[in-house]
Amino acid sequence: MEEFDVVVIGAGAAGLMCALTAGARGRRVLVLDHANRVGKKILMSGGGRCNFTNMYSTPDNFLSANPHFAKSALSRYTPWDFVEMVDRHRIAWHEKTLGQLFCDVSAKLIVKMLTDECAVVGAEVRTHTPVESIEVGDPHRLRIAAGEVRAGSLVIATGGYSIPSMGATGFGFDFARSLGLDVVPTRAALVPFTLSGRPLEQLEGLSGIAVDSVASCGDGHFREAMLFTHRGLSGPAVLQVSSYWHPGDSVEFDLWPGAEIAQAIAQARLERPKIALRTLLAERWSKRVAQRWCELWLPDQPIDQLSRGEVDRIAAATHRWQVKPSGTEGYRTAEVTIGGVDTRHLSSKTMALRDQPNLYFIGEVVDVTGHLGGHNFQWAWASGHAAGEVA
């Protein structure tokens, strides 16, 4: 039998942050993970360079059944607190777009930083160590292959279902349900849309082309690139709005954002009256997209021949193009799992169960989901730090 002050299940971003924070308080910490290496999501994020936070991350960048829950942890551990650690380890970084911060070299440096910090404070990390059973109590008793582990505090940092090829499971959700906790229904988020039938056929041959857009669904509105794929639609705008989409919903795209196509047509009538609509559209879109839109929905004729009704039709197909996805690519490619352990059971200050203050849930397993662009890592750091300060 082994005894520790704190056992953390899950050696991802939130779990490692919790471990190094608790260890810095002199707590004896053990981190367990069933995978063969730590920080797998960190390593694959940002194309291998890890979008480790967002300098503009605020509670408004998160979805939850309780939109106020994340405020406490996020306010007490900010993006600049994490940047201070990155700078202390002399990891070069840069802002890409919209406040997204990336490593200059490799995500491996972020994982090394976290494991080095754990080593300094004596927090032990074990991979290839699945937890076979948990008996909640005082102390908690965990069964692993090597025997029994006891801990005064237990932290669940097991993530969600997204990207099962990396070992993601529903362990944390299942454990929460076994305790009688509510779990807000989960689904894949930050994920590409799939199309089928006629809608997919209409876009055949456009795969790989990106268009500046504003994607809207429900309360979500995002101006970023939309990408045509061989299965449907992707790109940052689509990933963002997917968190707001439910089966059966339509998604609307403004494919001429920041300007009015009717005004562009009126200006062209004065300066270039014989220019074809397809040519005008291709000045902001690719030639292939402009040609396809004219083939499907728009009158491809000289600008000076367009009627008022035709201009209205062009505006609708350009500013209010609607698509009803048949689905998403699912957890296979989803960056996160939306939903999770209901925050009504948790203290927003400590991340502990309200009626069991030595049992904590942090990171993606909790019903707090960030927008694309480093916000989910910031929630991992903030929630992990909040638990680590008291566990």
mmCIF file of C-alpha atoms in Angstrom:
data_model
loop_
_atom_site.group_PDB
_atom_site.id
_atom_site.type_symbol
_atom_site.label_atom_id
_atom_site.label_comp_id
_atom_site.label_asym_id
_atom_site.label_seq_id
_atom_site.Cartn_x
_atom_site.Cartn_y
_atom_site.Cartn_z
ATOM 1 C CA MET A 1 0.000 0.000 0.000
ATOM 2 C CA GLU A 2 1.184 3.523 -0.861
ATOM 3 C CA GLU A 3 -0.004 6.740 0.750
ATOM 4 C CA PHE A 4 -0.084 10.250 -0.701
ATOM 5 C CA ASP A 5 -1.645 13.546 0.218
ATOM 6 C CA VAL A 6 -3.026 14.018 -3.284
ATOM 7 C CA VAL A 7 -3.667 11.636 -6.165
ATOM 8 C CA VAL A 8 -4.454 13.160 -9.553
ATOM 9 C CA ILE A 9 -5.973 10.909 -12.222
ATOM 10 C CA GLY A 10 -5.003 12.268 -15.618
ATOM 11 C CA ALA A 11 -1.608 13.584 -16.741
ATOM 12 C CA GLY A 12 -2.904 16.178 -19.168
ATOM 13 C CA ALA A 13 -2.783 19.950 -18.943
ATOM 14 C CA ALA A 14 -5.123 20.316 -15.965
ATOM 15 C CA GLY A 15 -3.731 17.341 -14.053
ATOM 16 C CA LEU A 16 -0.104 18.401 -14.374
ATOM 17 C CA MET A 17 -0.919 21.978 -13.380
ATOM 18 C CA CYS A 18 -2.763 20.733 -10.317
ATOM 19 C CA ALA A 19 0.106 18.424 -9.380
ATOM 20 C CA LEU A 20 2.835 21.055 -9.612
ATOM 21 C CA THR A 21 0.698 23.569 -7.697
ATOM 22 C CA ALA A 22 -0.111 21.141 -4.886
ATOM 23 C CA GLY A 23 3.478 19.910 -4.787
ATOM 24 C CA ALA A 24 4.721 23.471 -4.360
ATOM 25 C CA ARG A 25 2.716 23.588 -1.137
ATOM 26 C CA GLY A 26 4.676 20.622 0.187
ATOM 27 C CA ARG A 27 1.983 18.063 -0.564
ATOM 28 C CA ARG A 28 2.980 14.510 -1.518
ATOM 29 C CA VAL A 29 1.458 14.132 -4.982
ATOM 30 C CA LEU A 30 1.006 11.182 -7.333
ATOM 31 C CA VAL A 31 -0.293 11.567 -10.898
ATOM 32 C CA LEU A 32 -1.675 8.456 -12.619
ATOM 33 C CA ASP A 33 -2.442 8.046 -16.314
ATOM 34 C CA HIS A 34 -3.367 4.998 -18.368
ATOM 35 C CA ALA A 35 -1.655 6.392 -21.496
ATOM 36 C CA ASN A 36 1.937 5.744 -22.542
ATOM 37 C CA ARG A 37 3.002 9.384 -22.217
ATOM 38 C CA VAL A 38 1.872 12.581 -20.570
ATOM 39 C CA GLY A 39 0.293 15.624 -22.203
ATOM 40 C CA LYS A 40 -0.816 14.021 -25.472
ATOM 41 C CA LYS A 41 -3.279 16.792 -26.305
ATOM 42 C CA ILE A 42 -0.632 19.379 -25.554
ATOM 43 C CA LEU A 43 1.758 17.677 -27.951
ATOM 44 C CA MET A 44 -0.694 17.603 -30.868
ATOM 45 C CA SER A 45 -2.222 21.039 -30.369
ATOM 46 C CA GLY A 46 -1.446 23.970 -32.605
ATOM 47 C CA GLY A 47 0.092 21.791 -35.286
ATOM 48 C CA GLY A 48 2.707 20.599 -32.784
ATOM 49 C CA ARG A 49 3.490 24.070 -31.455
ATOM 50 C CA CYS A 50 0.797 24.226 -28.761
ATOM 51 C CA ASN A 51 -1.585 27.165 -28.662
ATOM 52 C CA PHE A 52 -1.006 27.240 -24.914
ATOM 53 C CA THR A 53 -3.253 30.192 -24.003
ATOM 54 C CA ASN A 54 -4.985 33.269 -25.336
ATOM 55 C CA MET A 55 -3.986 36.709 -24.131
ATOM 56 C CA TYR A 56 -7.611 37.886 -24.368
ATOM 57 C CA SER A 57 -9.185 34.938 -22.551
ATOM 58 C CA THR A 58 -12.181 35.993 -20.435
ATOM 59 C CA PRO A 59 -15.291 34.219 -19.100
ATOM 60 C CA ASP A 60 -17.088 35.353 -22.264
ATOM 61 C CA ASN A 61 -14.973 32.831 -24.200
ATOM 62 C CA PHE A 62 -16.546 29.852 -22.421
ATOM 63 C CA LEU A 63 -19.787 27.896 -22.618
ATOM 64 C CA SER A 64 -21.409 26.286 -19.599
ATOM 65 C CA ALA A 65 -24.867 25.688 -18.176
ATOM 66 C CA ASN A 66 -23.644 28.143 -15.518
ATOM 67 C CA PRO A 67 -21.772 30.913 -17.374
ATOM 68 C CA HIS A 68 -20.580 32.417 -14.101
ATOM 69 C CA PHE A 69 -18.861 29.297 -12.762
ATOM 70 C CA ALA A 70 -15.510 29.766 -14.519
ATOM 71 C CA LYS A 71 -15.042 33.386 -13.422
ATOM 72 C CA SER A 72 -13.376 32.651 -10.091
ATOM 73 C CA ALA A 73 -10.659 30.297 -11.336
ATOM 74 C CA LEU A 74 -9.980 32.345 -14.481
ATOM 75 C CA SER A 75 -9.583 35.554 -12.498
ATOM 76 C CA ARG A 76 -7.109 33.980 -10.078
ATOM 77 C CA TYR A 77 -4.882 32.368 -12.700
ATOM 78 C CA THR A 78 -4.648 34.502 -15.825
ATOM 79 C CA PRO A 79 -2.960 33.931 -19.195
ATOM 80 C CA TRP A 80 -0.095 36.111 -18.008
ATOM 81 C CA ASP A 81 0.482 33.867 -14.993
ATOM 82 C CA PHE A 82 1.071 30.983 -17.384
ATOM 83 C CA VAL A 83 3.205 33.148 -19.680
ATOM 84 C CA GLU A 84 5.368 33.973 -16.661
ATOM 85 C CA MET A 85 6.119 30.274 -16.249
ATOM 86 C CA VAL A 86 6.811 29.900 -19.973
ATOM 87 C CA ASP A 87 9.202 32.867 -19.866
ATOM 88 C CA ARG A 88 10.912 31.510 -16.760
ATOM 89 C CA HIS A 89 11.687 28.328 -18.694
ATOM 90 C CA ARG A 90 12.953 30.437 -21.606
ATOM 91 C CA ILE A 91 10.455 29.032 -24.078
ATOM 92 C CA ALA A 92 10.137 31.351 -27.057
ATOM 93 C CA TRP A 93 6.575 32.167 -28.077
ATOM 94 C CA HIS A 94 4.604 34.396 -30.401
ATOM 95 C CA GLU A 95 1.091 35.707 -30.948
ATOM 96 C CA LYS A 96 -0.428 34.285 -34.100
ATOM 97 C CA THR A 97 -3.884 35.858 -34.503
ATOM 98 C CA LEU A 98 -6.671 37.014 -32.199
ATOM 99 C CA GLY A 99 -4.488 36.714 -29.090
ATOM 100 C CA GLN A 100 -3.495 33.086 -29.665
ATOM 101 C CA LEU A 101 -0.081 32.338 -28.158
ATOM 102 C CA PHE A 102 2.075 29.562 -29.631
ATOM 103 C CA CYS A 103 5.513 28.097 -28.972
ATOM 104 C CA ASP A 104 8.069 29.174 -31.558
ATOM 105 C CA VAL A 105 9.616 25.700 -31.635
ATOM 106 C CA SER A 106 7.632 22.777 -30.234
ATOM 107 C CA ALA A 107 4.808 21.767 -27.907
ATOM 108 C CA LYS A 108 7.263 19.324 -26.373
ATOM 109 C CA LEU A 109 8.765 22.279 -24.512
ATOM 110 C CA ILE A 110 5.474 22.949 -22.706
ATOM 111 C CA VAL A 111 5.187 19.311 -21.632
ATOM 112 C CA LYS A 112 8.812 19.329 -20.471
ATOM 113 C CA MET A 113 8.193 22.542 -18.539
ATOM 114 C CA LEU A 114 5.236 20.999 -16.706
ATOM 115 C CA THR A 115 6.996 17.721 -15.929
ATOM 116 C CA ASP A 116 10.130 19.584 -14.829
ATOM 117 C CA GLU A 117 8.009 21.706 -12.481
ATOM 118 C CA CYS A 118 6.438 18.526 -11.096
ATOM 119 C CA ALA A 119 9.887 16.999 -10.560
ATOM 120 C CA VAL A 120 11.157 20.082 -8.714
ATOM 121 C CA VAL A 121 8.333 19.875 -6.172
ATOM 122 C CA GLY A 122 8.508 16.083 -5.911
ATOM 123 C CA ALA A 123 5.196 15.297 -7.639
ATOM 124 C CA GLU A 124 5.476 11.771 -9.048
ATOM 125 C CA VAL A 125 3.991 11.020 -12.477
ATOM 126 C CA ARG A 126 3.260 7.457 -13.586
ATOM 127 C CA THR A 127 2.102 6.481 -17.071
ATOM 128 C CA HIS A 128 0.868 3.031 -18.181
ATOM 129 C CA THR A 129 -1.078 3.001 -14.894
ATOM 130 C CA PRO A 130 -4.823 2.674 -15.292
ATOM 131 C CA VAL A 131 -6.985 2.985 -12.205
ATOM 132 C CA GLU A 132 -8.955 -0.227 -11.755
ATOM 133 C CA SER A 133 -11.307 0.923 -9.000
ATOM 134 C CA ILE A 134 -11.929 3.823 -6.626
ATOM 135 C CA GLU A 135 -13.396 3.722 -3.134
ATOM 136 C CA VAL A 136 -14.279 7.251 -2.093
ATOM 137 C CA GLY A 137 -13.726 8.041 1.555
ATOM 138 C CA ASP A 138 -11.280 9.463 4.063
ATOM 139 C CA PRO A 139 -8.836 8.451 2.792
ATOM 140 C CA HIS A 140 -9.732 7.569 -0.779
ATOM 141 C CA ARG A 141 -8.611 4.102 -1.872
ATOM 142 C CA LEU A 142 -7.550 3.412 -5.447
ATOM 143 C CA ARG A 143 -6.675 0.047 -6.922
ATOM 144 C CA ILE A 144 -3.931 -0.096 -9.574
ATOM 145 C CA ALA A 145 -1.984 -3.061 -10.915
ATOM 146 C CA ALA A 146 0.770 -2.555 -8.332
ATOM 147 C CA GLY A 147 -1.657 -2.593 -5.426
ATOM 148 C CA GLU A 148 -3.607 -0.100 -3.335
ATOM 149 C CA VAL A 149 -2.971 3.657 -3.227
ATOM 150 C CA ARG A 150 -4.473 5.860 -0.536
ATOM 151 C CA ALA A 151 -4.891 9.624 -0.686
ATOM 152 C CA GLY A 152 -6.444 12.325 1.424
ATOM 153 C CA SER A 153 -7.435 14.253 -1.712
ATOM 154 C CA LEU A 154 -8.439 12.885 -5.111
ATOM 155 C CA VAL A 155 -8.481 14.982 -8.271
ATOM 156 C CA ILE A 156 -10.228 13.821 -11.459
ATOM 157 C CA ALA A 157 -8.519 15.357 -14.507
ATOM 158 C CA THR A 158 -9.343 12.711 -17.089
ATOM 159 C CA GLY A 159 -10.619 14.948 -19.897
ATOM 160 C CA GLY A 160 -13.446 14.027 -22.249
ATOM 161 C CA TYR A 161 -14.218 11.808 -25.208
ATOM 162 C CA SER A 162 -12.449 13.863 -27.879
ATOM 163 C CA ILE A 163 -9.789 12.145 -29.996
ATOM 164 C CA PRO A 164 -10.123 8.561 -28.727
ATOM 165 C CA SER A 165 -7.111 7.538 -30.830
ATOM 166 C CA MET A 166 -5.003 9.274 -28.173
ATOM 167 C CA GLY A 167 -6.630 7.257 -25.410
ATOM 168 C CA ALA A 168 -9.511 9.572 -24.490
ATOM 169 C CA THR A 169 -12.300 7.831 -22.586
ATOM 170 C CA GLY A 170 -15.372 8.677 -20.550
ATOM 171 C CA PHE A 171 -13.708 7.603 -17.292
ATOM 172 C CA GLY A 172 -14.395 10.867 -15.477
ATOM 173 C CA PHE A 173 -18.012 11.069 -16.599
ATOM 174 C CA ASP A 174 -18.658 7.464 -15.607
ATOM 175 C CA PHE A 175 -17.056 7.994 -12.214
ATOM 176 C CA ALA A 176 -19.134 11.129 -11.618
ATOM 177 C CA ARG A 177 -22.330 9.262 -12.461
ATOM 178 C CA SER A 178 -21.330 6.442 -10.106
ATOM 179 C CA LEU A 179 -21.314 9.044 -7.324
ATOM 180 C CA GLY A 180 -24.807 10.188 -8.271
ATOM 181 C CA LEU A 181 -23.586 13.439 -9.847
ATOM 182 C CA ASP A 182 -25.372 15.000 -12.807
ATOM 183 C CA VAL A 183 -23.459 15.147 -16.075
ATOM 184 C CA VAL A 184 -24.576 17.771 -18.598
ATOM 185 C CA PRO A 185 -25.116 15.920 -21.910
ATOM 186 C CA THR A 186 -21.906 15.724 -23.880
ATOM 187 C CA ARG A 187 -21.194 16.122 -27.593
ATOM 188 C CA ALA A 188 -18.267 16.778 -29.881
ATOM 189 C CA ALA A 189 -17.264 20.457 -30.110
ATOM 190 C CA LEU A 190 -14.734 22.480 -32.072
ATOM 191 C CA VAL A 191 -15.314 19.956 -34.831
ATOM 192 C CA PRO A 192 -15.879 20.041 -38.632
ATOM 193 C CA PHE A 193 -19.369 19.687 -40.097
ATOM 194 C CA THR A 194 -20.295 16.903 -42.473
ATOM 195 C CA LEU A 195 -22.731 17.281 -45.371
ATOM 196 C CA SER A 196 -24.493 14.629 -47.386
ATOM 197 C CA GLY A 197 -26.580 14.259 -50.520
ATOM 198 C CA ARG A 198 -27.231 17.288 -52.683
ATOM 199 C CA PRO A 199 -25.551 19.860 -50.356
ATOM 200 C CA LEU A 200 -22.287 17.908 -50.490
ATOM 201 C CA GLU A 201 -22.551 17.341 -54.241
ATOM 202 C CA GLN A 202 -22.956 21.090 -54.790
ATOM 203 C CA LEU A 203 -19.553 21.722 -53.217
ATOM 204 C CA GLU A 204 -17.687 18.944 -55.010
ATOM 205 C CA GLY A 205 -14.296 20.091 -56.271
ATOM 206 C CA LEU A 206 -13.942 22.966 -53.766
ATOM 207 C CA SER A 207 -12.097 20.927 -51.109
ATOM 208 C CA GLY A 208 -9.108 22.795 -49.697
ATOM 209 C CA ILE A 209 -10.376 26.295 -50.548
ATOM 210 C CA ALA A 210 -10.865 28.759 -47.681
ATOM 211 C CA VAL A 211 -13.163 31.786 -47.647
ATOM 212 C CA ASP A 212 -13.296 34.646 -45.135
ATOM 213 C CA SER A 213 -16.661 34.416 -43.407
ATOM 214 C CA VAL A 214 -18.866 35.100 -40.448
ATOM 215 C CA ALA A 215 -20.425 31.824 -39.274
ATOM 216 C CA SER A 216 -23.572 32.081 -37.152
ATOM 217 C CA CYS A 217 -25.634 29.540 -35.224
ATOM 218 C CA GLY A 218 -27.707 30.340 -32.162
ATOM 219 C CA ASP A 219 -25.764 32.785 -30.001
ATOM 220 C CA GLY A 220 -22.472 32.002 -31.747
ATOM 221 C CA HIS A 221 -21.090 34.432 -34.341
ATOM 222 C CA PHE A 222 -17.481 34.119 -35.496
ATOM 223 C CA ARG A 223 -15.515 35.883 -38.198
ATOM 224 C CA GLU A 224 -12.720 33.613 -39.348
ATOM 225 C CA ALA A 225 -11.909 31.386 -42.307
ATOM 226 C CA MET A 226 -14.371 28.743 -43.519
ATOM 227 C CA LEU A 227 -12.795 25.786 -45.321
ATOM 228 C CA PHE A 228 -14.463 23.482 -47.841
ATOM 229 C CA THR A 229 -13.544 19.814 -47.318
ATOM 230 C CA HIS A 230 -14.318 16.581 -49.122
ATOM 231 C CA ARG A 231 -16.753 15.722 -46.312
ATOM 232 C CA GLY A 232 -18.296 19.153 -45.680
ATOM 233 C CA LEU A 233 -17.045 22.291 -43.978
ATOM 234 C CA SER A 234 -14.212 23.072 -41.587
ATOM 235 C CA GLY A 235 -11.849 25.929 -40.748
ATOM 236 C CA PRO A 236 -11.766 28.108 -37.617
ATOM 237 C CA ALA A 237 -15.187 29.717 -38.215
ATOM 238 C CA VAL A 238 -16.850 26.304 -38.510
ATOM 239 C CA LEU A 239 -15.034 24.814 -35.524
ATOM 240 C CA GLN A 240 -16.060 27.788 -33.399
ATOM 241 C CA VAL A 241 -19.726 27.735 -34.345
ATOM 242 C CA SER A 242 -19.934 23.937 -33.984
ATOM 243 C CA SER A 243 -20.026 24.422 -30.202
ATOM 244 C CA TYR A 244 -23.375 26.185 -30.630
ATOM 245 C CA TRP A 245 -24.839 23.730 -33.146
ATOM 246 C CA HIS A 246 -27.318 20.938 -32.407
ATOM 247 C CA PRO A 247 -28.599 18.317 -34.850
ATOM 248 C CA GLY A 248 -31.245 19.821 -37.104
ATOM 249 C CA ASP A 249 -29.927 23.376 -36.805
ATOM 250 C CA SER A 250 -28.959 25.417 -39.837
ATOM 251 C CA VAL A 251 -25.750 27.433 -39.948
ATOM 252 C CA GLU A 252 -25.615 30.775 -41.750
ATOM 253 C CA PHE A 253 -22.496 32.171 -43.410
ATOM 254 C CA ASP A 254 -21.767 35.723 -44.480
ATOM 255 C CA LEU A 255 -19.203 35.092 -47.210
ATOM 256 C CA TRP A 256 -18.642 38.783 -47.927
ATOM 257 C CA PRO A 257 -18.047 40.040 -44.359
ATOM 258 C CA GLY A 258 -17.275 43.634 -43.539
ATOM 259 C CA ALA A 259 -18.882 45.038 -46.688
ATOM 260 C CA GLU A 260 -22.096 44.919 -48.706
ATOM 261 C CA ILE A 261 -22.114 43.037 -52.011
ATOM 262 C CA ALA A 262 -24.903 45.354 -53.239
ATOM 263 C CA GLN A 263 -22.607 48.342 -52.730
ATOM 264 C CA ALA A 264 -19.762 46.560 -54.517
ATOM 265 C CA ILE A 265 -22.092 45.924 -57.464
ATOM 266 C CA ALA A 266 -23.265 49.560 -57.478
ATOM 267 C CA GLN A 267 -19.666 50.800 -57.459
ATOM 268 C CA ALA A 268 -18.714 48.402 -60.246
ATOM 269 C CA ARG A 269 -21.644 49.668 -62.336
ATOM 270 C CA LEU A 270 -20.099 53.126 -62.244
ATOM 271 C CA GLU A 271 -16.511 52.076 -62.888
ATOM 272 C CA ARG A 272 -16.680 48.724 -64.722
ATOM 273 C CA PRO A 273 -20.244 48.197 -65.974
ATOM 274 C CA LYS A 274 -19.355 45.290 -68.278
ATOM 275 C CA ILE A 275 -17.535 43.214 -65.665
ATOM 276 C CA ALA A 276 -19.148 39.814 -65.110
ATOM 277 C CA LEU A 277 -20.535 39.000 -61.683
ATOM 278 C CA ARG A 278 -18.267 35.935 -61.520
ATOM 279 C CA THR A 279 -15.213 38.129 -62.035
ATOM 280 C CA LEU A 280 -16.310 40.542 -59.305
ATOM 281 C CA LEU A 281 -16.887 37.692 -56.838
ATOM 282 C CA ALA A 282 -13.496 36.183 -57.657
ATOM 283 C CA GLU A 283 -11.810 39.354 -56.372
ATOM 284 C CA ARG A 284 -12.636 38.162 -52.837
ATOM 285 C CA TRP A 285 -13.220 34.459 -53.432
ATOM 286 C CA SER A 286 -11.284 31.979 -55.507
ATOM 287 C CA LYS A 287 -12.263 31.634 -59.151
ATOM 288 C CA ARG A 288 -13.625 28.148 -58.485
ATOM 289 C CA VAL A 289 -15.915 29.302 -55.684
ATOM 290 C CA ALA A 290 -17.145 32.278 -57.711
ATOM 291 C CA GLN A 291 -17.868 30.029 -60.680
ATOM 292 C CA ARG A 292 -19.686 27.453 -58.538
ATOM 293 C CA TRP A 293 -21.888 30.074 -56.843
ATOM 294 C CA CYS A 294 -22.848 31.459 -60.250
ATOM 295 C CA GLU A 295 -23.572 27.971 -61.564
ATOM 296 C CA LEU A 296 -25.790 27.130 -58.616
ATOM 297 C CA TRP A 297 -27.464 30.282 -57.395
ATOM 298 C CA LEU A 298 -26.410 33.494 -59.127
ATOM 299 C CA PRO A 299 -26.907 35.146 -62.548
ATOM 300 C CA ASP A 300 -23.499 35.183 -64.245
ATOM 301 C CA GLN A 301 -23.881 38.204 -66.466
ATOM 302 C CA PRO A 302 -22.451 41.726 -66.766
ATOM 303 C CA ILE A 303 -23.054 43.898 -63.725
ATOM 304 C CA ASP A 304 -25.009 46.517 -65.675
ATOM 305 C CA GLN A 305 -27.583 43.895 -66.715
ATOM 306 C CA LEU A 306 -28.536 42.825 -63.204
ATOM 307 C CA SER A 307 -32.056 43.683 -62.058
ATOM 308 C CA ARG A 308 -32.851 44.844 -58.553
ATOM 309 C CA GLY A 309 -34.368 41.467 -57.764
ATOM 310 C CA GLU A 310 -31.239 39.707 -58.984
ATOM 311 C CA VAL A 311 -29.059 41.910 -56.784
ATOM 312 C CA ASP A 312 -31.231 40.970 -53.797
ATOM 313 C CA ARG A 313 -30.802 37.298 -54.701
ATOM 314 C CA ILE A 314 -27.030 37.763 -54.960
ATOM 315 C CA ALA A 315 -26.979 39.441 -51.547
ATOM 316 C CA ALA A 316 -28.901 36.552 -49.983
ATOM 317 C CA ALA A 317 -26.578 33.894 -51.456
ATOM 318 C CA THR A 318 -23.506 35.901 -50.458
ATOM 319 C CA HIS A 319 -24.375 37.294 -47.020
ATOM 320 C CA ARG A 320 -26.885 34.677 -45.847
ATOM 321 C CA TRP A 321 -25.775 31.351 -47.280
ATOM 322 C CA GLN A 322 -27.473 28.687 -45.180
ATOM 323 C CA VAL A 323 -26.353 25.111 -44.669
ATOM 324 C CA LYS A 324 -27.984 22.349 -42.639
ATOM 325 C CA PRO A 325 -25.156 19.973 -41.639
ATOM 326 C CA SER A 326 -25.983 16.290 -41.602
ATOM 327 C CA GLY A 327 -23.700 15.960 -38.590
ATOM 328 C CA THR A 328 -20.129 16.482 -37.439
ATOM 329 C CA GLU A 329 -16.976 14.418 -37.736
ATOM 330 C CA GLY A 330 -17.553 13.460 -34.101
ATOM 331 C CA TYR A 331 -15.109 12.829 -31.302
ATOM 332 C CA ARG A 332 -12.607 11.404 -33.788
ATOM 333 C CA THR A 333 -11.478 14.921 -34.744
ATOM 334 C CA ALA A 334 -13.189 17.105 -32.132
ATOM 335 C CA GLU A 335 -10.792 19.268 -30.166
ATOM 336 C CA VAL A 336 -12.964 19.183 -27.040
ATOM 337 C CA THR A 337 -16.017 17.620 -25.446
ATOM 338 C CA ILE A 338 -18.773 20.070 -24.584
ATOM 339 C CA GLY A 339 -20.839 19.329 -21.477
ATOM 340 C CA GLY A 340 -19.542 17.404 -18.483
ATOM 341 C CA VAL A 341 -19.841 17.273 -14.715
ATOM 342 C CA ASP A 342 -22.565 19.702 -13.687
ATOM 343 C CA THR A 343 -20.962 22.711 -12.003
ATOM 344 C CA ARG A 344 -23.815 22.875 -9.476
ATOM 345 C CA HIS A 345 -21.995 20.086 -7.620
ATOM 346 C CA LEU A 346 -18.683 21.982 -7.479
ATOM 347 C CA SER A 347 -17.176 24.930 -5.650
ATOM 348 C CA SER A 348 -16.120 27.537 -8.205
ATOM 349 C CA LYS A 349 -13.248 28.543 -5.905
ATOM 350 C CA THR A 350 -11.729 25.120 -5.212
ATOM 351 C CA MET A 351 -13.254 22.808 -7.881
ATOM 352 C CA ALA A 352 -14.143 20.405 -5.047
ATOM 353 C CA LEU A 353 -17.482 18.677 -4.592
ATOM 354 C CA ARG A 354 -19.629 20.803 -2.316
ATOM 355 C CA ASP A 355 -20.466 17.853 -0.065
ATOM 356 C CA GLN A 356 -17.078 16.140 -0.361
ATOM 357 C CA PRO A 357 -14.338 18.791 -0.150
ATOM 358 C CA ASN A 358 -11.469 16.330 -0.685
ATOM 359 C CA LEU A 359 -12.727 15.227 -4.137
ATOM 360 C CA TYR A 360 -12.116 17.498 -7.134
ATOM 361 C CA PHE A 361 -13.013 17.655 -10.835
ATOM 362 C CA ILE A 362 -10.948 19.882 -13.144
ATOM 363 C CA GLY A 363 -10.373 20.616 -16.811
ATOM 364 C CA GLU A 364 -12.405 19.231 -19.704
ATOM 365 C CA VAL A 365 -14.357 16.752 -17.567
ATOM 366 C CA VAL A 366 -16.231 19.747 -16.103
ATOM 367 C CA ASP A 367 -19.072 21.503 -17.944
ATOM 368 C CA VAL A 368 -16.885 24.429 -19.034
ATOM 369 C CA THR A 369 -15.865 24.573 -22.696
ATOM 370 C CA GLY A 370 -13.772 27.293 -24.300
ATOM 371 C CA HIS A 371 -13.733 28.786 -27.747
ATOM 372 C CA LEU A 372 -11.032 27.829 -30.209
ATOM 373 C CA GLY A 373 -7.697 29.564 -29.791
ATOM 374 C CA GLY A 374 -6.041 28.583 -26.500
ATOM 375 C CA HIS A 375 -9.020 29.160 -24.202
ATOM 376 C CA ASN A 376 -9.456 25.495 -23.289
ATOM 377 C CA PHE A 377 -5.838 25.294 -22.203
ATOM 378 C CA GLN A 378 -6.364 28.412 -20.096
ATOM 379 C CA TRP A 379 -9.291 26.682 -18.381
ATOM 380 C CA ALA A 380 -7.053 23.662 -17.760
ATOM 381 C CA TRP A 381 -4.355 25.830 -16.174
ATOM 382 C CA ALA A 382 -6.842 27.890 -14.138
ATOM 383 C CA SER A 383 -8.974 25.013 -12.854
ATOM 384 C CA GLY A 384 -5.896 22.880 -12.166
ATOM 385 C CA HIS A 385 -4.293 25.711 -10.232
ATOM 386 C CA ALA A 386 -7.491 26.366 -8.246
ATOM 387 C CA ALA A 387 -7.644 22.737 -7.088
ATOM 388 C CA GLY A 388 -3.898 22.529 -6.519
ATOM 389 C CA GLU A 389 -3.991 25.461 -4.134
ATOM 390 C CA VAL A 390 -6.183 23.543 -1.678
ATOM 391 C CA ALA A 391 -6.002 19.811 -2.438
#
